[in-house]
Short mmCIF file of C-alpha atoms in Angstrom, two decimals:
data_model
loop_
_atom_site.label_atom_id
_atom_site.label_comp_id
_atom_site.label_asym_id
_atom_site.label_seq_id
_atom_site.Cartn_x
_atom_site.Cartn_y
_atom_site.Cartn_z
CA MET F 245 31.12 -30.42 168.62
CA THR F 246 32.07 -33.40 166.06
CA GLU F 247 34.74 -35.66 165.24
CA GLU F 248 35.96 -33.01 163.05
CA THR F 249 36.72 -30.59 166.04
CA GLY F 250 40.23 -30.08 166.64
CA MET F 251 40.05 -27.38 169.49
CA ILE F 252 37.88 -24.97 171.12
CA CYS F 253 39.27 -21.49 170.86
CA VAL F 254 37.89 -18.29 172.79
CA SER F 255 39.13 -14.65 173.24
CA ARG F 256 38.96 -13.26 176.39
CA PRO F 257 38.17 -10.54 176.52
CA THR F 258 36.83 -10.62 172.82
CA ASN F 259 37.73 -8.39 169.76
CA PRO F 260 35.99 -6.55 168.56
CA THR F 261 33.34 -6.32 171.35
CA GLY F 262 35.43 -6.27 174.37
CA ASN F 263 32.97 -8.80 175.79
CA VAL F 264 34.37 -10.89 178.59
CA ILE F 265 32.88 -14.60 179.40
CA THR F 266 32.31 -15.25 182.75
CA ASP F 267 34.12 -17.71 185.16
CA GLU F 268 31.40 -19.97 184.85
CA GLU F 269 31.26 -20.17 181.02
CA LEU F 270 35.08 -20.77 180.87
CA ILE F 271 34.70 -23.54 183.19
CA LYS F 272 31.94 -25.11 180.87
CA LEU F 273 34.00 -24.84 177.56
CA ASP F 274 36.92 -26.45 179.65
CA ALA F 275 34.82 -29.25 180.72
CA LEU F 276 33.42 -29.75 177.17
CA ALA F 277 37.02 -29.61 175.69
CA ASN F 278 38.02 -32.14 178.07
CA GLN F 279 35.13 -34.30 177.24
CA HIS F 280 35.97 -34.65 173.63
CA GLY F 281 39.53 -34.72 174.14
CA VAL F 282 40.79 -31.43 172.51
CA PRO F 283 42.46 -28.46 173.94
CA LEU F 284 41.05 -25.34 175.17
CA VAL F 285 42.71 -22.27 173.54
CA ILE F 286 42.27 -19.09 175.49
CA ASP F 287 43.43 -15.61 173.57
CA ASN F 288 44.35 -14.00 176.71
CA ALA F 289 45.93 -11.15 175.19
CA TYR F 290 44.41 -8.17 177.10
CA GLY F 291 43.26 -10.63 180.11
CA VAL F 292 44.16 -11.91 183.52
CA PRO F 293 46.40 -12.07 185.62
CA PHE F 294 48.23 -9.14 183.11
CA PRO F 295 47.96 -6.88 181.59
CA GLY F 296 44.50 -7.00 183.45
CA ILE F 297 42.52 -4.75 180.72
CA ILE F 298 39.01 -6.50 182.16
CA PHE F 299 36.42 -4.42 183.72
CA SER F 300 34.37 -7.06 184.70
CA ASP F 301 34.89 -10.01 187.37
CA ALA F 302 37.24 -12.69 185.96
CA ARG F 303 39.50 -15.22 187.36
CA PRO F 304 42.69 -16.80 185.51
CA LEU F 305 41.94 -20.46 184.62
CA TRP F 306 44.76 -23.21 183.48
CA ASN F 307 45.20 -26.61 183.50
CA PRO F 308 47.17 -29.18 181.31
CA ASN F 309 44.39 -29.37 178.66
CA ILE F 310 44.21 -25.48 178.30
CA VAL F 311 46.62 -23.49 175.90
CA LEU F 312 46.78 -19.99 177.36
CA CYS F 313 48.12 -17.40 175.01
CA MET F 314 49.18 -13.86 176.27
CA SER F 315 51.53 -10.92 175.02
CA LEU F 316 53.59 -8.31 176.35
CA SER F 317 52.72 -5.80 173.58
CA LYS F 318 49.36 -5.01 175.46
CA LEU F 319 51.30 -4.39 178.70
CA GLY F 320 52.47 -1.08 177.16
CA LEU F 321 55.57 -3.02 175.30
CA PRO F 322 54.35 -3.05 171.75
CA GLY F 323 57.87 -3.05 170.46
CA SER F 324 58.91 -6.16 172.13
CA ARG F 325 56.67 -8.29 169.94
CA CYS F 326 56.92 -11.16 172.69
CA GLY F 327 54.08 -13.72 172.88
CA ILE F 328 53.66 -15.95 175.73
CA ILE F 329 51.90 -19.50 175.62
CA ILE F 330 51.43 -21.51 178.71
CA ALA F 331 50.75 -25.23 177.85
CA ASN F 332 51.52 -28.66 178.79
CA GLU F 333 54.72 -29.94 177.74
CA LYS F 334 53.83 -31.66 174.66
CA ILE F 335 52.43 -28.91 173.15
CA ILE F 336 55.44 -26.53 174.13
CA THR F 337 57.67 -28.97 172.58
CA ALA F 338 55.86 -28.88 169.45
CA ILE F 339 55.74 -25.07 169.40
CA SER F 340 59.30 -24.50 170.35
CA ASN F 341 60.43 -26.87 167.42
CA MET F 342 58.01 -24.96 165.08
CA ASN F 343 59.55 -21.37 166.33
CA GLY F 344 63.27 -22.98 165.88
CA ILE F 345 62.23 -23.01 161.99
CA ILE F 346 60.03 -19.71 161.70
CA SER F 347 61.57 -17.59 164.22
CA LEU F 348 65.33 -17.79 163.41
CA ALA F 349 66.41 -15.15 165.97
CA PRO F 350 63.37 -14.05 168.15
CA GLY F 351 64.04 -10.93 170.40
CA GLY F 352 65.13 -11.20 174.05
CA ILE F 353 64.31 -7.91 175.07
CA GLY F 354 60.56 -8.91 176.14
CA PRO F 355 61.69 -11.93 177.93
CA ALA F 356 64.43 -10.33 179.90
CA MET F 357 62.26 -7.38 180.97
CA MET F 358 59.59 -10.02 181.60
CA CYS F 359 61.82 -11.94 184.10
CA GLU F 360 62.94 -8.83 185.91
CA MET F 361 59.51 -7.78 186.47
CA ILE F 362 58.64 -11.03 187.90
CA LYS F 363 61.50 -11.19 190.10
CA ARG F 364 60.77 -7.59 191.52
CA GLN F 365 57.18 -8.75 191.76
CA ASP F 366 55.88 -5.49 189.58
CA LEU F 367 54.14 -7.26 186.83
CA LEU F 368 50.76 -7.74 188.66
CA ARG F 369 51.18 -4.37 190.75
CA LEU F 370 51.73 -2.80 187.17
CA SER F 371 48.76 -4.50 185.85
CA GLU F 372 46.46 -3.49 188.70
CA THR F 373 47.64 -0.19 189.63
CA VAL F 374 48.49 1.71 186.58
CA ILE F 375 47.52 -0.32 183.32
CA LYS F 376 44.03 -1.20 184.14
CA PRO F 377 43.17 2.29 185.71
CA PHE F 378 44.47 3.92 182.76
CA TYR F 379 42.33 2.37 179.97
CA TYR F 380 39.40 2.13 182.08
CA GLN F 381 39.70 6.09 182.32
CA ARG F 382 40.17 6.19 178.63
CA VAL F 383 37.10 3.95 177.88
CA GLN F 384 34.97 6.02 180.19
CA GLU F 385 36.48 9.53 178.51
CA THR F 386 35.54 8.05 175.11
CA ILE F 387 32.24 6.95 175.75
CA ALA F 388 31.20 10.35 177.04
CA ILE F 389 32.81 11.95 174.07
CA ILE F 390 30.49 10.06 171.71
CA ARG F 391 27.63 10.72 173.69
CA ARG F 392 28.18 14.31 173.35
CA TYR F 393 28.26 14.09 169.54
CA LEU F 394 26.16 10.84 168.67
CA PRO F 395 22.85 9.87 170.68
CA GLU F 396 21.46 6.28 171.27
CA GLU F 397 19.09 6.54 168.22
CA ARG F 398 21.80 7.18 166.13
CA CYS F 399 24.72 4.87 167.81
CA LEU F 400 24.84 2.04 170.40
CA ILE F 401 27.82 1.46 172.57
CA HIS F 402 28.53 -2.46 173.47
CA LYS F 403 29.33 -2.85 177.15
CA PRO F 404 32.91 -2.72 177.40
CA GLU F 405 34.19 -5.18 179.65
CA GLY F 406 37.78 -5.42 178.41
CA ALA F 407 40.26 -4.85 175.72
CA ILE F 408 41.17 -1.51 174.04
CA PHE F 409 38.53 -1.15 171.48
CA LEU F 410 34.59 -0.08 171.40
CA TRP F 411 32.21 -1.90 169.08
CA LEU F 412 29.58 0.50 167.69
CA TRP F 413 26.47 -0.14 166.31
CA PHE F 414 24.92 2.38 163.78
CA LYS F 415 21.09 0.60 163.74
CA ASP F 416 19.48 1.16 160.56
CA LEU F 417 21.95 3.32 158.82
CA PRO F 418 21.13 4.03 155.53
CA ILE F 419 24.65 3.11 153.96
CA SER F 420 27.06 0.33 154.94
CA THR F 421 29.67 0.90 157.25
CA GLU F 422 31.99 0.03 154.60
CA LEU F 423 31.00 2.98 152.68
CA LEU F 424 31.00 5.19 155.89
CA TYR F 425 34.72 3.86 156.41
CA GLN F 426 35.78 4.98 153.07
CA ARG F 427 34.30 8.43 153.94
CA LEU F 428 35.84 8.45 157.14
CA LYS F 429 39.02 7.43 155.55
CA LYS F 430 39.10 10.57 153.37
CA ARG F 431 38.81 12.89 156.27
CA GLY F 432 41.77 11.19 158.21
CA VAL F 433 39.72 8.90 160.71
CA LEU F 434 40.42 5.20 160.68
CA MET F 435 37.97 2.74 162.19
CA VAL F 436 37.34 -0.83 161.31
CA PRO F 437 33.95 -1.76 159.65
CA GLY F 438 32.42 -4.65 161.12
CA ASP F 439 32.12 -7.00 158.44
CA TYR F 440 35.63 -8.25 158.65
CA PHE F 441 34.35 -9.55 162.17
CA PHE F 442 31.52 -12.02 160.78
CA PRO F 443 33.10 -14.85 158.77
CA GLY F 444 31.33 -18.01 157.69
CA LEU F 445 27.61 -16.84 157.98
CA ASP F 446 25.47 -19.16 156.54
CA LYS F 447 22.97 -16.17 155.27
CA PRO F 448 23.33 -12.49 154.90
CA TRP F 449 22.61 -10.46 158.05
CA PRO F 450 22.18 -6.77 158.04
CA HIS F 451 24.04 -6.15 161.56
CA THR F 452 27.16 -7.15 160.00
CA HIS F 453 27.23 -4.16 157.95
CA GLN F 454 26.03 -1.46 160.56
CA CYS F 455 28.87 -2.06 163.18
CA MET F 456 32.23 -0.51 163.42
CA ARG F 457 35.45 -1.20 165.77
CA MET F 458 36.98 1.98 167.32
CA ASN F 459 40.16 2.10 169.32
CA TYR F 460 39.56 4.33 172.28
CA VAL F 461 43.25 4.46 173.35
CA PRO F 462 44.44 7.94 171.49
CA ASP F 463 44.49 11.37 173.48
CA PRO F 464 41.03 12.64 174.40
CA GLN F 465 41.63 15.58 171.98
CA LYS F 466 42.22 13.23 169.14
CA ILE F 467 39.40 10.87 170.03
CA GLU F 468 36.97 14.16 170.03
CA ALA F 469 38.10 15.37 166.76
CA GLY F 470 37.56 12.04 165.24
CA VAL F 471 34.11 11.26 166.69
CA LYS F 472 32.90 14.98 165.51
CA ILE F 473 33.82 13.94 162.23
CA LEU F 474 32.23 10.35 162.48
CA ALA F 475 28.97 12.47 163.83
CA GLU F 476 28.89 14.58 160.93
CA GLU F 477 29.17 11.67 158.21
CA VAL F 478 26.57 9.64 160.04
CA GLU F 479 24.06 12.63 159.97
CA PHE F 480 25.24 13.32 156.03
CA ALA F 481 23.96 9.46 155.62
CA TRP F 482 20.89 10.16 156.99
CA ARG F 483 20.13 13.25 155.37
CA GLU F 484 21.14 11.65 151.99
CA GLN F 485 18.09 9.03 152.55
CA GLU F 486 15.70 11.82 153.38
CA ALA F 487 16.62 14.06 150.39
#
């Protein structure tokens, strides 16, 4: 923290790894932000209390120094494009004024549905009994599929604690994941190479070119077809090195 620090920002869970910082870690960040007189911004698009796509223990946290950002799109309503900000009155007023200029006609469907779900007390029930179990099942199925085609010596999987992605590490892969991405794309498989998630490093780090982000939400049949192609391309890269 320096005099130039204007805020502390954290995603919970994070994109791309799906890591979830603990309650204790979040409380420490909140105390640090208060100590230095800057807001703590929490990107909570996948978090608690809704949509609740978190597979570890986590409690929601808010106070007037926290800016909590949420989204209806992760609640299964991507078309609503409705973001939610919970903050103190001064910050909300500033954001409202800004939105009045840059978002001349924001959609009303998302807020209307949200209000109705809250009135009926459906929001938390939906998150806990429908959304969270659905994504938990999908992530477990996807991990099982990956392991059928890619052993640990070829691909390591970051422990998924939340969100809708898996973070894959192809340790010592002979080619960069940027090149792997191009080869996969030609075969109809889209994954995000990891170097985009490491901005601002002081020096090169090979790890940044060995990782990829994978969406685990599609149907298991599509996941398996994509993972099979992924495994073929990884093995081809290793054979190229050995040739």
